Coordinates of C-alpha atoms and ligand atoms in Angstrom, one line a residue:
X1 CA -11.3 -16.3 6.6
X2 CA -10.8 -12.6 5.9
X3 CA -13.1 -10.5 3.7
X4 CA -12.2 -7.1 2.3
X5 CA -15.2 -5.2 0.8
X6 CA -14.4 -2.5 -1.6
X7 CA -17.2 -0.3 -2.9
X8 CA -17.3 2.9 -4.9
X9 CA -18.5 4.5 -8.1
X10 CA -17.6 3.6 -11.6
X11 CA -14.0 4.3 -12.6
X12 CA -12.6 4.9 -9.1
X13 CA -10.0 2.3 -9.9
X14 CA -11.5 -0.4 -7.7
X15 CA -10.9 -3.4 -9.9
X16 CA -7.2 -2.7 -10.9
X17 CA -6.2 -1.9 -7.3
X18 CA -8.3 -4.7 -5.8
X19 CA -6.9 -7.3 -8.2
X20 CA -3.3 -6.3 -7.5
X21 CA -3.9 -6.1 -3.7
X22 CA -5.5 -9.6 -3.7
X23 CA -2.5 -11.0 -5.6
X24 CA -0.2 -9.6 -3.0
X25 CA -2.2 -11.0 -0.1
X26 CA -3.0 -14.3 -1.7
X27 CA -6.7 -13.6 -1.6
X28 CA -9.3 -14.4 -4.2
X29 CA -10.4 -11.2 -6.1
X30 CA -14.1 -11.2 -6.9
X31 CA -15.4 -8.6 -9.3
X32 CA -19.2 -8.5 -8.7
X33 CA -19.8 -5.8 -11.4
X34 CA -18.9 -8.5 -13.9
X35 CA -21.7 -10.6 -12.6
X36 CA -24.2 -7.7 -13.0
X37 CA -22.8 -7.1 -16.5
X38 CA -23.3 -10.8 -17.4
X39 CA -26.9 -10.8 -16.2
X40 CA -27.6 -7.4 -17.9
X41 CA -26.2 -8.6 -21.2
X42 CA -28.1 -11.9 -21.0
X43 CA -31.4 -10.1 -20.4
X44 CA -30.8 -7.6 -23.2
X45 CA -30.0 -10.5 -25.6
X46 CA -33.4 -12.0 -24.6
X47 CA -34.9 -8.7 -25.7
X48 CA -36.0 -7.7 -22.2
X49 CA -35.8 -4.3 -20.5
X50 CA -35.5 -3.6 -16.8
X51 CA -39.1 -2.3 -16.8
X52 CA -40.3 -5.9 -17.3
X53 CA -39.5 -7.2 -13.8
X54 CA -41.7 -10.3 -13.9
X55 CA -40.3 -11.5 -17.2
X56 CA -36.8 -10.9 -15.9
X57 CA -37.6 -12.9 -12.8
X58 CA -38.8 -15.7 -15.0
X59 CA -35.7 -15.6 -17.2
X60 CA -33.5 -15.8 -14.1
X61 CA -34.9 -19.3 -13.4
X62 CA -33.2 -20.7 -16.4
X63 CA -30.0 -18.8 -15.9
X64 CA -26.7 -20.0 -14.4
X65 CA -23.9 -17.5 -13.7
X66 CA -20.7 -18.9 -12.4
X67 CA -17.1 -17.7 -11.9
X68 CA -13.9 -19.5 -12.7
X69 CA -10.6 -18.3 -11.2
X70 CA -7.2 -18.8 -12.6
X71 CA -3.8 -17.1 -12.5
X72 CA -5.0 -14.6 -15.1
X73 CA -8.0 -13.7 -12.9
X74 CA -11.7 -14.1 -12.9
X75 CA -13.8 -15.5 -15.8
X76 CA -17.5 -15.1 -15.9
X77 CA -19.7 -17.9 -17.4
X78 CA -23.3 -17.6 -18.4
X79 CA -25.0 -21.0 -18.9
X80 CA -21.5 -22.4 -19.3
X81 CA -20.4 -19.8 -22.0
X82 CA -17.4 -17.6 -21.2
X83 CA -18.6 -14.0 -21.6
X84 CA -15.7 -12.3 -19.9
X85 CA -14.5 -10.5 -23.0
X86 CA -17.9 -9.3 -24.2
X87 CA -19.2 -7.5 -21.1
X88 CA -16.8 -4.5 -21.2
X89 CA -18.8 -2.4 -23.7
X90 CA -20.6 0.8 -22.8
X91 CA -23.9 -1.0 -23.7
X92 CA -23.0 -3.7 -21.1
X93 CA -22.3 -1.0 -18.5
X94 CA -25.7 0.5 -19.1
X95 CA -27.5 -2.9 -19.0
X96 CA -25.7 -3.8 -15.8
X97 CA -26.7 -0.5 -14.1
X98 CA -30.3 -0.8 -15.4
X99 CA -31.0 -4.5 -14.4
X100 CA -29.0 -4.2 -11.1
X101 CA -31.8 -2.0 -9.8
X102 CA -34.2 -5.0 -9.8
X103 CA -34.5 -6.8 -6.4
X104 CA -34.8 -10.2 -8.2
X105 CA -31.5 -9.7 -9.9
X106 CA -29.7 -8.7 -6.7
X107 CA -31.2 -11.7 -4.8
X108 CA -30.1 -13.9 -7.6
X109 CA -26.4 -12.9 -7.3
X110 CA -26.4 -12.4 -3.5
X111 CA -26.0 -16.1 -2.6
X112 CA -23.3 -16.7 -5.1
X113 CA -21.3 -13.7 -3.7
X114 CA -21.7 -14.7 -0.1
X115 CA -20.8 -18.3 -0.8
X116 CA -17.5 -17.2 -2.4
X117 CA -16.5 -15.3 0.7
X118 CA -17.4 -18.2 3.0
X119 CA -15.0 -20.5 1.1
X120 CA -11.9 -18.3 0.8
X121 CA -10.4 -15.0 1.9
X122 CA -11.6 -12.5 -0.6
X123 CA -11.3 -9.0 -1.8
X124 CA -14.7 -8.3 -3.3
X125 CA -15.5 -5.1 -5.1
X126 CA -18.9 -3.6 -6.1
X127 CA -21.4 -1.1 -4.9
X128 CA -23.1 -2.8 -1.9
X129 CA -20.5 -5.3 -0.6
X130 CA -19.8 -3.6 2.7
X131 CA -23.4 -2.6 3.3
X132 CA -25.4 -5.7 2.1
X133 CA -23.4 -8.6 0.8
X134 CA -20.6 -8.9 3.4
X135 CA -21.7 -6.6 6.3
X136 CA -19.4 -8.7 8.5
X137 CA -16.3 -8.0 6.4
X138 CA -13.3 -7.2 8.6
X139 CA -12.1 -4.5 6.2
X140 CA -14.4 -2.1 4.3
X141 CA -13.1 0.5 2.0
X142 CA -15.0 3.1 0.0
X143 CA -12.9 4.0 -2.9
X144 CA -13.7 7.2 -4.8
X145 CA -12.2 10.0 -6.9
X146 CA -13.6 13.1 -8.5
X147 CA -15.8 12.4 -11.6
X148 CA -13.3 14.3 -13.8
X149 CA -10.4 12.2 -12.6
X150 CA -12.4 9.0 -13.1
X151 CA -13.4 10.0 -16.6
X152 CA -9.8 11.0 -17.4
X153 CA -8.6 7.6 -16.3
X154 CA -11.2 5.8 -18.3
X155 CA -10.2 7.7 -21.4
X156 CA -6.6 6.9 -20.9
X157 CA -7.4 3.2 -20.4
X158 CA -9.5 3.1 -23.6
X159 CA -6.9 5.0 -25.7
X160 CA -4.2 2.7 -24.4
X161 CA -6.2 -0.2 -25.9
X162 CA -6.4 1.7 -29.2
X163 CA -10.1 2.6 -28.7
X164 CA -11.6 6.0 -29.4
X165 CA -12.5 7.9 -26.3
X166 CA -14.5 11.2 -26.0
X167 CA -13.9 12.7 -22.6
X168 CA -17.1 14.7 -22.4
X169 CA -19.2 11.7 -23.4
X170 CA -17.5 9.5 -20.9
X171 CA -17.9 12.0 -18.1
X172 CA -21.6 12.5 -18.8
X173 CA -22.2 8.7 -18.9
X174 CA -20.3 8.2 -15.7
X175 CA -22.2 10.9 -13.8
X176 CA -25.5 9.4 -15.1
X177 CA -24.5 5.9 -14.0
X178 CA -23.4 7.1 -10.5
X179 CA -26.7 8.9 -10.0
X180 CA -28.6 5.8 -11.0
X181 CA -26.5 3.5 -8.8
X182 CA -26.8 5.8 -5.8
X183 CA -30.5 6.6 -6.1
X184 CA -32.0 3.2 -6.6
X185 CA -34.3 1.8 -3.9
X186 CA -32.4 -1.5 -3.3
X187 CA -28.8 -1.6 -2.2
X188 CA -27.8 1.9 -3.4
X189 CA -24.2 2.8 -3.7
X190 CA -23.2 4.4 -0.4
X191 CA -20.3 3.9 2.1
X192 CA -21.0 1.5 5.0
X193 CA -20.8 3.4 8.3
X194 CA -17.7 1.5 9.3
X195 CA -15.9 1.9 5.9
X196 CA -12.6 3.7 5.4
X197 CA -13.0 6.4 2.8
X198 CA -10.2 6.4 0.3
X199 CA -10.1 9.3 -2.2
X200 CA -7.7 8.2 -4.9
X201 CA -7.7 11.6 -6.7
X202 CA -4.0 12.4 -7.1
X203 CA -2.8 9.0 -5.8
X204 CA -0.8 6.6 -7.9
X205 CA -2.0 3.0 -8.4
X206 CA 0.8 1.7 -6.2
X207 CA -0.2 4.1 -3.4
X208 CA -3.8 2.8 -3.6
X209 CA -2.7 -0.8 -3.5
X210 CA -0.4 -0.2 -0.5
X211 CA -3.3 1.4 1.4
X212 CA -5.6 -1.6 0.7
X213 CA -2.9 -4.1 1.7
X214 CA -2.0 -2.0 4.8
X215 CA -5.6 -1.7 5.9
X216 CA -6.1 -5.5 5.4
X217 CA -3.1 -6.3 7.5
X218 CA -4.1 -3.8 10.2
X219 CA -7.9 -4.6 10.4
X220 CA -8.0 -8.1 9.0
X221 CA -5.3 -9.5 11.2
X222 CA -3.4 -10.6 8.2
X223 CA 0.4 -11.0 8.7
X224 CA 1.5 -12.0 5.2
Ligands
DC301 O1 -18.3 -2.2 -11.4 P1 -18.9 -2.2 -12.8 O2 -18.8 -0.9 -13.5 O3 -18.4 -3.4 -13.6 O4 -20.5 -2.4 -12.5 C1 -21.4 -2.4 -13.5 C2 -22.8 -2.0 -12.9 O5 -23.3 -3.1 -12.0 C3 -22.8 -0.8 -12.0 O6 -23.2 0.4 -12.8 C4 -23.8 -1.1 -10.9 C5 -23.9 -2.6 -10.9 N1 -23.3 -3.2 -9.7 C6 -24.1 -3.2 -8.6 O7 -25.3 -2.8 -8.6 N2 -23.7 -3.8 -7.5 C7 -22.5 -4.4 -7.4 N3 -22.1 -5.0 -6.3 C8 -21.6 -4.3 -8.5 C9 -22.1 -3.7 -9.7

């Protein structure tokens, strides 16, 4: 079994590159951010805030988050309901970042994430995969890009989908979320000491995918 851990800030291009690299390698692509989004949205729908840690912990007892994998990629289910399409809003990003700072939420998703990597070769992306979830991963990559480049890419993505995008607002929101994710007490966003740093500013998507596949072949002993 080979595990590739890809961590980095929002908008660094982790998911697009990781999904394509996993496809090339025949690995499962696991997007852990989607799990935090699903939990965050569920808690918000229950009317809870991240300040109510005990009530969140209680609510987790009745919660089942599961993933389904198909040719089209990963689907996220919350108590059996497919929420994949509804967790991509700015509110969901905020809820994910807020609730992901709670230790009970991280514990809740930890087993599920580890279990997936024990069953298949994976490329897993998130914030703490190389440091906490899969410290034994053969390949660890910390993917980053300047905040301006990340905000620019996010704007392009949204406009391509016909959505309105305000560059200044997106940049400010991204900087705020990075700060929150890097400064929390539990599992903060930071590169593992043995991670390869990959700055994607100025690189094309294909170049990033090639680097991930190349590193996996080199360090993960994959010959495919
Ligand atoms: O990767 P993303 O934007 O979908 O992640 C949403 C939020 O979830 C992110 O702001 C921080 C949190 N997250 C986390 O704390 N740990 C992970 N492994 C993945 C995401």
